[in-house]
Short mmCIF file of C-alpha atoms in Angstrom, two decimals:
data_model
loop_
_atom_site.label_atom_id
_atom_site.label_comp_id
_atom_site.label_asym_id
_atom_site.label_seq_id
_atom_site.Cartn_x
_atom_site.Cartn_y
_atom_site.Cartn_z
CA UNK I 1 18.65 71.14 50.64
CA UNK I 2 22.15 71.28 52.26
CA UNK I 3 24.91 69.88 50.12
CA UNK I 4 25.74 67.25 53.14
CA UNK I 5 23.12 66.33 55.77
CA UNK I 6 23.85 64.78 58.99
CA UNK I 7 22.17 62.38 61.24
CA UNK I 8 22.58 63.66 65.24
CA UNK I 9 21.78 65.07 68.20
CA UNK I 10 22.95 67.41 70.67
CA UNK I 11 24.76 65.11 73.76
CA UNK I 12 26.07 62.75 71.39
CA UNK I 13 30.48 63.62 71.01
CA UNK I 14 30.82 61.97 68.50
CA UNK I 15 28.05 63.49 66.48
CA UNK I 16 29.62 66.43 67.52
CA UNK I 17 33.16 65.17 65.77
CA UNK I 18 31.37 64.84 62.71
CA UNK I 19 29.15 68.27 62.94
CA UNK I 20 32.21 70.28 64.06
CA UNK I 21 34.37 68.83 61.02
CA UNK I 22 31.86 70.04 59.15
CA UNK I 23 31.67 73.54 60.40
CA UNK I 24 35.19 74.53 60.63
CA UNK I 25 35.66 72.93 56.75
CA UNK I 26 33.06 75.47 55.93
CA UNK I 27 30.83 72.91 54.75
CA UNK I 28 27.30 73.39 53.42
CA UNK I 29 25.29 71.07 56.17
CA UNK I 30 22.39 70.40 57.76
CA UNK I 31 21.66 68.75 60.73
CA UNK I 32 19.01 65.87 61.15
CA UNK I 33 17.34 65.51 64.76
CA UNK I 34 17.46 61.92 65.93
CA UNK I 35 15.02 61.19 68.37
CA UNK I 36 17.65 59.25 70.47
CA UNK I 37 15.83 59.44 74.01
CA UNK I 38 12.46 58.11 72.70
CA UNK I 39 14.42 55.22 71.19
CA UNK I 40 14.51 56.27 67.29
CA UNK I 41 18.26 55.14 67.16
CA UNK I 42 17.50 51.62 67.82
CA UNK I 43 14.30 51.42 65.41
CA UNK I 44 13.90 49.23 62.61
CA UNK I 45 13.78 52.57 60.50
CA UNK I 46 17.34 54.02 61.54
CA UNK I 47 18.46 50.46 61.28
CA UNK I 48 17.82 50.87 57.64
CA UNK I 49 20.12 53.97 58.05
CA UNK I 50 22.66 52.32 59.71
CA UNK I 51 22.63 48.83 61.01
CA UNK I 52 24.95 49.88 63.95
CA UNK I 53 22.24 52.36 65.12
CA UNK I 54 24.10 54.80 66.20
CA UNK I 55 24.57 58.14 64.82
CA UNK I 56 26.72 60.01 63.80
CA UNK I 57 25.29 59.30 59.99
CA UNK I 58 25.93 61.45 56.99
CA UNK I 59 24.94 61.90 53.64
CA UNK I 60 25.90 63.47 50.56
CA UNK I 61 24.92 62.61 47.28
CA UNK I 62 24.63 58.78 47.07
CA UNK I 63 26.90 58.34 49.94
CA UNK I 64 26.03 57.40 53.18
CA UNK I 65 28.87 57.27 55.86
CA UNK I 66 28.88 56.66 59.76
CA UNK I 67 31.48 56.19 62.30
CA UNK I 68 33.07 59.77 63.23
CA UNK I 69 36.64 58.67 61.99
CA UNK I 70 35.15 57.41 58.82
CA UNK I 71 33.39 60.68 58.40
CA UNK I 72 36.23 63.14 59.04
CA UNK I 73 38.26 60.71 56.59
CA UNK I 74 36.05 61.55 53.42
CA UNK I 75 35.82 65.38 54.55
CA UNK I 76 39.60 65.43 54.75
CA UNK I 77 39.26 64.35 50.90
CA UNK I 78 36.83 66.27 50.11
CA UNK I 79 37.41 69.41 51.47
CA UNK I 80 41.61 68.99 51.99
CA UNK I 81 41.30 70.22 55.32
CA UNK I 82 42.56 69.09 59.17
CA UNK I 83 44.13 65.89 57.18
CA UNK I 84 47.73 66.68 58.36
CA UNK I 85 50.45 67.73 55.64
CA UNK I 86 52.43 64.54 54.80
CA UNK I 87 51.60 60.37 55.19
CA UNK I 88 53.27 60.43 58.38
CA UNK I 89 50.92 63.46 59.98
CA UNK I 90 48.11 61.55 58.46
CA UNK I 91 49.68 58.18 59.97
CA UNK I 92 49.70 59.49 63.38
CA UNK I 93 46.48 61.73 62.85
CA UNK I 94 44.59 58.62 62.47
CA UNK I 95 46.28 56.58 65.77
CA UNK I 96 45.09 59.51 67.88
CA UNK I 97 41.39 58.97 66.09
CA UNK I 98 41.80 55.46 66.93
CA UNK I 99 43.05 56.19 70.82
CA UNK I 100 40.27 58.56 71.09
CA UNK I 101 37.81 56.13 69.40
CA UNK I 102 39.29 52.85 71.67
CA UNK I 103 40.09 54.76 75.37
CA UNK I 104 38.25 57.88 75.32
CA UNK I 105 35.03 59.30 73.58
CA UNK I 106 33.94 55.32 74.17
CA UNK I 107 34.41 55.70 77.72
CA UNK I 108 33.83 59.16 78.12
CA UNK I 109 30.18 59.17 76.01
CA UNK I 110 29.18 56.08 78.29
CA UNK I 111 30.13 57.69 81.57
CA UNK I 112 28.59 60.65 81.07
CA UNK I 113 25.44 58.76 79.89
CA UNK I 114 25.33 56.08 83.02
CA UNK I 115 25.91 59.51 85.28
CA UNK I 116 22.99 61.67 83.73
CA UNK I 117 21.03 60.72 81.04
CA UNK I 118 19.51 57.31 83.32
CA UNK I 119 17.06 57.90 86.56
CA UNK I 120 19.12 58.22 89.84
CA UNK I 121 18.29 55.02 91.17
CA UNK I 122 19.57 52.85 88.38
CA UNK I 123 22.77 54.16 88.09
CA UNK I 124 25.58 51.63 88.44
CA UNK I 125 27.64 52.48 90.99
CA UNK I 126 30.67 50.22 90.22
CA UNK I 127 30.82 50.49 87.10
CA UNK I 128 30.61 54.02 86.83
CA UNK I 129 33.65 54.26 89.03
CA UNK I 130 35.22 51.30 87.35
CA UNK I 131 35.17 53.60 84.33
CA UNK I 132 35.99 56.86 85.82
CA UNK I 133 39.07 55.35 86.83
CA UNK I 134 40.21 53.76 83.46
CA UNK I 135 39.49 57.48 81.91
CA UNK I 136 41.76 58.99 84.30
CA UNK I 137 44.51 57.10 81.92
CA UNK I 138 43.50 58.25 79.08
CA UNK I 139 43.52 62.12 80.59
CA UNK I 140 46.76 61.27 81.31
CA UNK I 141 48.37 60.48 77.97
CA UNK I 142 46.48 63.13 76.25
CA UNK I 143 47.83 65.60 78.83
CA UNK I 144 51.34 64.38 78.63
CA UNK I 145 51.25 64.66 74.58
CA UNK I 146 50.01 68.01 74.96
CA UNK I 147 52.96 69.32 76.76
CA UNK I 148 54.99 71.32 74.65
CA UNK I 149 52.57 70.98 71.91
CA UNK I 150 49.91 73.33 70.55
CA UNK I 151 48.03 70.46 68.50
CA UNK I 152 47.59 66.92 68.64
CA UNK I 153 49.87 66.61 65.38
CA UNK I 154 51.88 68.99 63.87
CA UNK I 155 51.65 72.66 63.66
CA UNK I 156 47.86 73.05 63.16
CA UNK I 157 44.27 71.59 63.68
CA UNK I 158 43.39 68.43 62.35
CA UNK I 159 40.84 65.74 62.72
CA UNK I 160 43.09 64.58 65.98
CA UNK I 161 42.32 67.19 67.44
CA UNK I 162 38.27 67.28 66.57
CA UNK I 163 38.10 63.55 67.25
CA UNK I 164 39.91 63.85 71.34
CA UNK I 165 37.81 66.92 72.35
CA UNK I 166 34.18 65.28 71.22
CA UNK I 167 32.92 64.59 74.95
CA UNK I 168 35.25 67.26 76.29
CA UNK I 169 33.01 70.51 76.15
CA UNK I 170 29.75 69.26 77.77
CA UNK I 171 28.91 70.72 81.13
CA UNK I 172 27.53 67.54 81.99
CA UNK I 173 29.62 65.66 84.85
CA UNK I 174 31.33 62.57 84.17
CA UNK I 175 34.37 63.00 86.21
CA UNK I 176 36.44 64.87 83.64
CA UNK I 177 37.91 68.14 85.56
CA UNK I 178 39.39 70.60 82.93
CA UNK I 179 41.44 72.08 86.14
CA UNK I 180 43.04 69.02 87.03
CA UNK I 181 44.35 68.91 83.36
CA UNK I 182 45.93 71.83 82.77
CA UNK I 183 47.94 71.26 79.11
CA UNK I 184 44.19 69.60 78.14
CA UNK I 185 42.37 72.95 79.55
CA UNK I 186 44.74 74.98 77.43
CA UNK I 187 43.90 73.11 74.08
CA UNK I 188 40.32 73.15 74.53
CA UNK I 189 40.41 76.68 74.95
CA UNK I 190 42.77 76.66 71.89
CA UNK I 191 40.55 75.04 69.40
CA UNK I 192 37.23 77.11 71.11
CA UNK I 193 39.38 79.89 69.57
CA UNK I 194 39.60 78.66 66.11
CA UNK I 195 37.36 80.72 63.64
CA UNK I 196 33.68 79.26 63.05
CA UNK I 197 33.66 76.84 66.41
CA UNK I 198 30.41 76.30 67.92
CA UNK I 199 29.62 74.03 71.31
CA UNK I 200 28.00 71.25 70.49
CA UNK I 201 24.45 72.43 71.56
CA UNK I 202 24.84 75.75 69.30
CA UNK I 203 25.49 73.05 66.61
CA UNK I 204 22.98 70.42 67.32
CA UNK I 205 19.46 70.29 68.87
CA UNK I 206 19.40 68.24 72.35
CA UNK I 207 17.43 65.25 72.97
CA UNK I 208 17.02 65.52 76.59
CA UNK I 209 14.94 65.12 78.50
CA UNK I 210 13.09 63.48 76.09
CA UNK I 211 9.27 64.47 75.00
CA UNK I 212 6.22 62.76 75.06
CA UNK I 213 5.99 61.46 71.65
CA UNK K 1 66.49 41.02 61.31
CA UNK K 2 63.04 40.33 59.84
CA UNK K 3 62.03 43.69 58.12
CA UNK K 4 59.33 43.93 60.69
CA UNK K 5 59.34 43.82 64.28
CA UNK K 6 56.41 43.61 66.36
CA UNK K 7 55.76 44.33 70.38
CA UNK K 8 53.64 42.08 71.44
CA UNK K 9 51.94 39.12 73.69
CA UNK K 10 49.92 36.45 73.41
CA UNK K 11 47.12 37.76 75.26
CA UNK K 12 46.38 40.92 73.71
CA UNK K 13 43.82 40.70 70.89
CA UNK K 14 45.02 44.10 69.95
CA UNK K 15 48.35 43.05 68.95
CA UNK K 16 47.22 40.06 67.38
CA UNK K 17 44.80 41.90 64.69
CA UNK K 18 48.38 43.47 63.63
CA UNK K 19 50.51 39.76 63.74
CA UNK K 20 47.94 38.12 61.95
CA UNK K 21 47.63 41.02 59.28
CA UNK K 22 51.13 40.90 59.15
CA UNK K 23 51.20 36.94 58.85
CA UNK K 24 48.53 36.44 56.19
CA UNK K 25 49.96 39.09 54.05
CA UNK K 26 53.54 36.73 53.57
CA UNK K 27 55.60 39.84 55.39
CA UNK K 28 58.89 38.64 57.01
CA UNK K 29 58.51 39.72 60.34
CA UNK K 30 59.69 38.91 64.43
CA UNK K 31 57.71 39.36 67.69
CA UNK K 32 59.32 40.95 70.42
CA UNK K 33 58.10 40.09 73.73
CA UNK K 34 56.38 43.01 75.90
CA UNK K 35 56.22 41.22 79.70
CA UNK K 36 52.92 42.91 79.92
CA UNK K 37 51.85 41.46 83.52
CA UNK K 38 55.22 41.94 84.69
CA UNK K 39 54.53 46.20 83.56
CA UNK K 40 56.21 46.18 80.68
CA UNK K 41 53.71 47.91 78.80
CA UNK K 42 53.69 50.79 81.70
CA UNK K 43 57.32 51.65 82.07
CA UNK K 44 59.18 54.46 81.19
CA UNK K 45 61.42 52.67 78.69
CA UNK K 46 58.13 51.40 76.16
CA UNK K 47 56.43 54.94 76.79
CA UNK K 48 59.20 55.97 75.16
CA UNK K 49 58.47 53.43 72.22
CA UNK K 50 54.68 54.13 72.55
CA UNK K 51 53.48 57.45 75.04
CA UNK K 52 49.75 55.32 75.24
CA UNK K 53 51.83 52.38 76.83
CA UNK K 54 50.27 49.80 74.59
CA UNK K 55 50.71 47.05 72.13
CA UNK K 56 51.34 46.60 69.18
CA UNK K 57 54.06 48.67 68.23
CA UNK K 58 55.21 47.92 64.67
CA UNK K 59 58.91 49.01 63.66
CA UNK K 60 59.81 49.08 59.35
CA UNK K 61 62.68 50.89 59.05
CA UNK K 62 62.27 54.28 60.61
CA UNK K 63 58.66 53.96 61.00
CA UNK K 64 57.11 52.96 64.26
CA UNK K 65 53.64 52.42 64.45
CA UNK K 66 50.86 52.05 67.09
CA UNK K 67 47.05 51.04 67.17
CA UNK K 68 46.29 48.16 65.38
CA UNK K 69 44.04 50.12 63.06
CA UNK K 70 47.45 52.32 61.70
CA UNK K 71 49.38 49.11 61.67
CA UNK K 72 47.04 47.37 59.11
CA UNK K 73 45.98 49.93 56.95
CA UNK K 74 50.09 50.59 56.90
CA UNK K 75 50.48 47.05 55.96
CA UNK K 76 47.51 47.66 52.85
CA UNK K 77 50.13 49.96 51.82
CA UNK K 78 52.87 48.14 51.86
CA UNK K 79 51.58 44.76 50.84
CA UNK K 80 48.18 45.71 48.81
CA UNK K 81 46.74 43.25 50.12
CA UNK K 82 43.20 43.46 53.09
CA UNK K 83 42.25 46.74 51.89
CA UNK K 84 38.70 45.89 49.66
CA UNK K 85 38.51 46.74 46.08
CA UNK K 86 37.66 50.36 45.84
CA UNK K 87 37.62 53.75 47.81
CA UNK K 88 33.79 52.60 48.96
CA UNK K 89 34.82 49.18 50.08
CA UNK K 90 37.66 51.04 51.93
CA UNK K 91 35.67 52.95 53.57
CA UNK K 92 33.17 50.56 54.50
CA UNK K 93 36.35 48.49 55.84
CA UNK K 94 37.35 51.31 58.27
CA UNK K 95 33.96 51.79 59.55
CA UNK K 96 34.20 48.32 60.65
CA UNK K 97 37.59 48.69 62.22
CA UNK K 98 36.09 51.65 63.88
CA UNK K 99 33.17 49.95 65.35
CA UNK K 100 35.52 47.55 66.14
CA UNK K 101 37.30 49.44 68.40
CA UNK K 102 35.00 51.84 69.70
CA UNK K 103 32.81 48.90 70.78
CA UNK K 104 33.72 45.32 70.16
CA UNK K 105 37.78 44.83 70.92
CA UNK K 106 37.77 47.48 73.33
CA UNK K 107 35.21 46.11 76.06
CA UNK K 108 35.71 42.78 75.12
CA UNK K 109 39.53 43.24 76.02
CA UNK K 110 38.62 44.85 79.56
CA UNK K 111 36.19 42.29 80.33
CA UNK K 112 37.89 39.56 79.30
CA UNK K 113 41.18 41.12 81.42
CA UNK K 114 39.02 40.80 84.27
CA UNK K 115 37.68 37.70 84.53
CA UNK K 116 40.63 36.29 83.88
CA UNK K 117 44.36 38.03 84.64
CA UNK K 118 43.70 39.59 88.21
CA UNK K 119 42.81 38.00 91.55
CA UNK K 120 38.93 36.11 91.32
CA UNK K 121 38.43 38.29 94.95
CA UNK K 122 39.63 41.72 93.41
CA UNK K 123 37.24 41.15 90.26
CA UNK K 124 34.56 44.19 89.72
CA UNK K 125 31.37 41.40 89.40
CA UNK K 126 29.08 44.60 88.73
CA UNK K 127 31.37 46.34 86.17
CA UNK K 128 32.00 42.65 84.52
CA UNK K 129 28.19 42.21 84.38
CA UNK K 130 27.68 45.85 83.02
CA UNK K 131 30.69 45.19 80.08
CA UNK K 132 28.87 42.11 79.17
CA UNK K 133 25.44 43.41 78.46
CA UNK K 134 26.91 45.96 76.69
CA UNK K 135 28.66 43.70 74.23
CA UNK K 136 25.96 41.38 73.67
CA UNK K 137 24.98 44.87 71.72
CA UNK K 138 28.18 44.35 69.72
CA UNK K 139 27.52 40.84 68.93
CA UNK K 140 24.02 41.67 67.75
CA UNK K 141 25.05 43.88 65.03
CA UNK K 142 28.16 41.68 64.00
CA UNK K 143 25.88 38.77 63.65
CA UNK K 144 23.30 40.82 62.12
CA UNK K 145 25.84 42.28 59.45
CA UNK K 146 27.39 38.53 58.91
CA UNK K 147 23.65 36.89 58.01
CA UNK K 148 23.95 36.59 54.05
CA UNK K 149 27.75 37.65 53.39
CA UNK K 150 31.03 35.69 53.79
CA UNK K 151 33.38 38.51 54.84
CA UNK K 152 32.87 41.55 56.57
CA UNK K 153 33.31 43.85 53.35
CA UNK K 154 33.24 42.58 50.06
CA UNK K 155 33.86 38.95 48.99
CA UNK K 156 36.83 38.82 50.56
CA UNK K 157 38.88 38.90 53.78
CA UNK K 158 40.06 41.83 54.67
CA UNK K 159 41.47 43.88 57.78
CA UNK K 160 37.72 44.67 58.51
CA UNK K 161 36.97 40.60 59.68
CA UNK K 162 41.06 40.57 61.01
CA UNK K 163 40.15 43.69 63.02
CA UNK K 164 36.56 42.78 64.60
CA UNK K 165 38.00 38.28 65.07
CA UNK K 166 40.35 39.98 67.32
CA UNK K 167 38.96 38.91 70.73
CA UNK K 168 36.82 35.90 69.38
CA UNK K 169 39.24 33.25 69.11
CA UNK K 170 40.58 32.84 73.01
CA UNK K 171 39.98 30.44 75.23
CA UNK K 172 39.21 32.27 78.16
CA UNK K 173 35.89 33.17 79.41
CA UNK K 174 34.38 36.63 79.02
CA UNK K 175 31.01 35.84 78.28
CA UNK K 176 31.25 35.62 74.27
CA UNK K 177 29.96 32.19 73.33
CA UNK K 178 30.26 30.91 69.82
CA UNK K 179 27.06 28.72 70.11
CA UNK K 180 24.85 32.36 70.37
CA UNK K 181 25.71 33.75 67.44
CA UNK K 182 25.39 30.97 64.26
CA UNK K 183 26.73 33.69 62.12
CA UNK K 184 29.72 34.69 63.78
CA UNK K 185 30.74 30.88 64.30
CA UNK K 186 30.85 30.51 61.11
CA UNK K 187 32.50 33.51 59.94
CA UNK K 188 35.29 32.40 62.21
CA UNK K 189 35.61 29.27 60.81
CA UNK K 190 36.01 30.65 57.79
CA UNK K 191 38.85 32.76 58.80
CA UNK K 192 40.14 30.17 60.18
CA UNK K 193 40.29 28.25 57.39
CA UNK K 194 42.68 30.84 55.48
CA UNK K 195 45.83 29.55 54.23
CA UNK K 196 48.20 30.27 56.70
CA UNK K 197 45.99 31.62 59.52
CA UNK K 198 47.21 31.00 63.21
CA UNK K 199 45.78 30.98 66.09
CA UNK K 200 46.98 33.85 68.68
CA UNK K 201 49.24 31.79 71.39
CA UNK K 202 50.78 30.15 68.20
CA UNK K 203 51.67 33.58 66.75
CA UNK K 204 52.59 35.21 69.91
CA UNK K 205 54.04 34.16 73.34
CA UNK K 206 51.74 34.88 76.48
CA UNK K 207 52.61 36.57 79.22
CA UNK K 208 50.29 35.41 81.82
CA UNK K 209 50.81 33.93 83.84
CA UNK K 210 53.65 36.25 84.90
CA UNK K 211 56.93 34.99 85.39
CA UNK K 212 59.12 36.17 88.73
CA UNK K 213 61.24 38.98 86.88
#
């Protein structure tokens, strides 16, 4: 058995924060297929997991983590990686987590799941635009703090960085245009470049469509 | 000077996790008034105090600070007081204060904004009703947590309840009611009931409605 295992699946970003962390630290890990689109995150049995039923979950030893942030917090410790080099890196590593956590991958992940994971004809129209167009501000300030910049904070990769790009590789549409962004284009292609990166479905098994169960 | 300033108004839940951190902790510490629904918040001048053109900002000598989440566990820190009892309960703490704003404070701020602070015929009904439903979700598993413990994490207040109350006390409608959720009532009370605790309009000034500038 893999020294950490983690709970996930393939469309989920911020899964992907947590498996990607993992990867580039050069972790031992496996994943764990959650069953999302047959409805295993919100059974009584993943509730035991975690009572917010959502995953990213992870485990190693007799810890049990979830939230993304939380997760990249106790790799940063245990591995000393992507953790920034001083209290003020880590300071404004973790207000980017918590900007990505409050204005985008919340937005972003529900977007993109309104605008393809739900039949046609019970899409929401209005909201779907409603949120489109509060995203567009959040495109914004992460592609004004990428001008000039090559990371998120500081000179190098951190968990910033891992945390902002979670929804951000999926070929999915959710009315994110990488060309309309062009400092954002530039970074993603940046940390695609870093040694040992993987896109999310070369690190986690899909759940969709769902099968027959 | 107070040794800490905060930018801030009474409406914003966000802001008030931070005053009410920085309040129950004994800190000496001044508002400063952000005319929010004059645009405040949007203008160059406070992008160039915050680039996500939010509140709070917290100022302690030569550190500035944004996201509420930064801002308390700054004021753990500082003060040593909040932040649980060991590295597990600290953790546990911030995956609370994640959830909290990835899906409590964060749709419960929009929806509330809504329904309240712009024009009843420019309101998105369908985008209102979709926010809602979602954070009945987010109720769910704070009342769920809440059945059987006191506080959030722990046997004691900490930044986890200050973070997730931070919505739940305002008067204005956005389809939370106390009544639903036994639990939650309760829990608020309690926090309530802290020495020193204040209500958010008696901690910070509103800004709505808007004054002619």
């Amino acid at each position: 058995m893999a020294e950490y295992q983690l709970y996930c699946f393939g469309e989920s970003g911020n899964a992907y924060k947590a498996a990607l962390t993992l990867e580039l630290s050069g972790c031992d890990w496996d994943p764990i297929f959650v069953d999302y689109f047959n409805g295993e995150a919100r059974s009584e049995a993943f509730h035991q997991i975690n009572e917010m039923g959502e995953v990213p979950v992870m485990v190693h030893g007799d810890t049990t983590l979830s939230q993304s942030g939380v997760i990249q917090d106790y790799l940063i410790e245990q591995t000393g990686k992507f953790g920034g080099t001083s209290p003020k890196e880590r300071r404004e590593i973790w207000r980017w987590v918590l900007f990505d956590n409050h204005k985008l991958s919340s937005q972003a992940g529900v977007t993109r799941f309104l605008m393809n994971f739900i039949p046609e004809d019970k899409r929401p129209t209005e909201a779907i635009a409603f949120l489109q167009a509060r995203l567009q501000s959040a495109y914004k300030t992460l592609n004004n703090h990428l001008t000039g910049r090559e990371w998120m904070v500081g000179d190098a990769l951190s968990v910033a960085d891992i945390s902002c790009c979670g929804y951000l590789y999926y070929p999915e549409e959710f009315g994110f245009n990488r060309a309309d962004w062009p400092e954002i284009d530039a970074w993603l292609d940046r940390i695609a470049a870093t040694p040992g990166w993987k896109h999310p479905y070369d690190l986690m098994k899909p759940a969709y469509p769902p099968q027959k169960s």
